[in-house]
Amino acid sequence: MSMKLYVGNLSFQTSSDDLNQLFAQAGTVESAAVVEDRETGRSRGFGFVEMSSKEEAQRAIEQFNGKEINGRNLNVNEAKPREDRGGGGGGRNGGSRY
């Protein structure tokens, strides 16, 4: 069963391909993506890597968490499920008016 990892504190020059190549050293990468700003297309300094097994994901955490890559110490851990941001409502603040 695959496992998704959060990778934080990435250099803004790191691409999704760079992330894929780096984590391939720890095992089979199912997917790798650096999160980009919707408006500018620039990296937001973090991304997600999906490893093909929990064992490979654990190996990647041990291998890369705290490791310096491109002058930045990576923060690697198991990705948490995305929180529901309560996408309902209109208005500028996303809330509803009474």
Short mmCIF file of C-alpha atoms in Angstrom, two decimals:
data_model
loop_
_atom_site.label_atom_id
_atom_site.label_comp_id
_atom_site.label_asym_id
_atom_site.label_seq_id
_atom_site.Cartn_x
_atom_site.Cartn_y
_atom_site.Cartn_z
CA MET A 1 0.00 0.00 0.00
CA SER A 2 1.38 3.40 -0.97
CA MET A 3 2.05 6.22 1.46
CA LYS A 4 2.07 9.96 0.83
CA LEU A 5 4.79 12.14 2.34
CA TYR A 6 4.87 15.88 3.00
CA VAL A 7 8.19 17.49 2.04
CA GLY A 8 8.69 20.97 3.46
CA ASN A 9 11.37 23.67 3.41
CA LEU A 10 12.23 23.02 -0.23
CA SER A 11 14.43 25.42 -2.15
CA PHE A 12 12.26 27.50 -4.49
CA GLN A 13 14.36 26.18 -7.40
CA THR A 14 13.40 22.54 -6.70
CA SER A 15 11.15 21.04 -9.40
CA SER A 16 8.77 18.09 -9.20
CA ASP A 17 11.26 16.14 -11.32
CA ASP A 18 14.07 16.94 -8.85
CA LEU A 19 11.87 15.69 -6.00
CA ASN A 20 11.10 12.49 -7.91
CA GLN A 21 14.78 11.80 -8.60
CA LEU A 22 15.80 12.49 -5.00
CA PHE A 23 13.17 10.23 -3.41
CA ALA A 24 13.80 7.46 -5.96
CA GLN A 25 17.01 6.84 -3.96
CA ALA A 26 14.81 5.49 -1.15
CA GLY A 27 12.46 3.37 -3.31
CA THR A 28 9.74 3.46 -5.94
CA VAL A 29 8.11 6.88 -6.33
CA GLU A 30 4.46 6.74 -7.44
CA SER A 31 4.22 10.53 -7.80
CA ALA A 32 6.06 13.69 -6.80
CA ALA A 33 4.77 17.24 -6.99
CA VAL A 34 6.06 20.60 -5.81
CA VAL A 35 3.11 22.83 -4.88
CA GLU A 36 3.02 26.04 -6.91
CA ASP A 37 1.25 29.33 -6.39
CA ARG A 38 -1.82 29.44 -8.64
CA GLU A 39 -1.26 33.00 -9.76
CA THR A 40 2.52 33.20 -10.21
CA GLY A 41 3.40 29.55 -10.90
CA ARG A 42 6.31 29.83 -8.41
CA SER A 43 7.10 27.10 -5.93
CA ARG A 44 5.53 27.53 -2.50
CA GLY A 45 8.47 25.70 -0.87
CA PHE A 46 6.78 22.38 -0.19
CA GLY A 47 5.49 19.34 -2.00
CA PHE A 48 4.22 15.79 -1.77
CA VAL A 49 5.79 12.47 -2.69
CA GLU A 50 3.88 9.22 -2.84
CA MET A 51 6.03 6.15 -2.22
CA SER A 52 4.85 2.72 -3.35
CA SER A 53 5.01 1.14 0.13
CA LYS A 54 5.01 2.16 3.79
CA GLU A 55 8.46 0.62 4.18
CA GLU A 56 9.89 2.76 1.38
CA ALA A 57 8.16 5.82 2.77
CA GLN A 58 9.67 5.17 6.20
CA ARG A 59 13.09 4.73 4.59
CA ALA A 60 12.64 8.05 2.77
CA ILE A 61 11.70 9.83 6.02
CA GLU A 62 14.78 8.43 7.77
CA GLN A 63 17.02 9.25 4.81
CA PHE A 64 15.82 12.78 3.99
CA ASN A 65 14.23 14.36 7.08
CA GLY A 66 16.67 17.06 8.24
CA LYS A 67 18.99 16.48 5.27
CA GLU A 68 20.36 19.57 3.56
CA ILE A 69 19.34 19.81 -0.10
CA ASN A 70 20.11 23.00 -2.08
CA GLY A 71 21.00 24.85 1.12
CA ARG A 72 17.75 23.97 2.96
CA ASN A 73 17.16 21.30 5.63
CA LEU A 74 14.18 19.25 4.47
CA ASN A 75 11.20 18.50 6.66
CA VAL A 76 9.83 15.08 5.65
CA ASN A 77 6.95 13.28 7.35
CA GLU A 78 3.74 11.41 6.64
CA ALA A 79 1.22 13.66 4.91
CA LYS A 80 -1.89 14.39 6.94
CA PRO A 81 -5.32 14.20 5.29
CA ARG A 82 -6.40 17.55 3.91
CA GLU A 83 -8.61 19.47 6.32
CA ASP A 84 -12.07 20.50 5.24
CA ARG A 85 -11.93 24.25 4.95
CA GLY A 86 -15.72 24.59 4.91
CA GLY A 87 -15.90 25.62 1.26
CA GLY A 88 -19.53 26.79 1.53
CA GLY A 89 -20.86 30.31 1.58
CA GLY A 90 -20.34 33.24 -0.69
CA GLY A 91 -19.11 36.67 0.20
CA ARG A 92 -15.55 37.91 0.25
CA ASN A 93 -14.70 36.21 3.52
CA GLY A 94 -16.14 32.85 2.52
CA GLY A 95 -18.76 32.99 5.25
CA SER A 96 -22.47 33.35 4.96
CA ARG A 97 -24.42 36.41 6.01
CA TYR A 98 -27.46 36.18 8.25
#
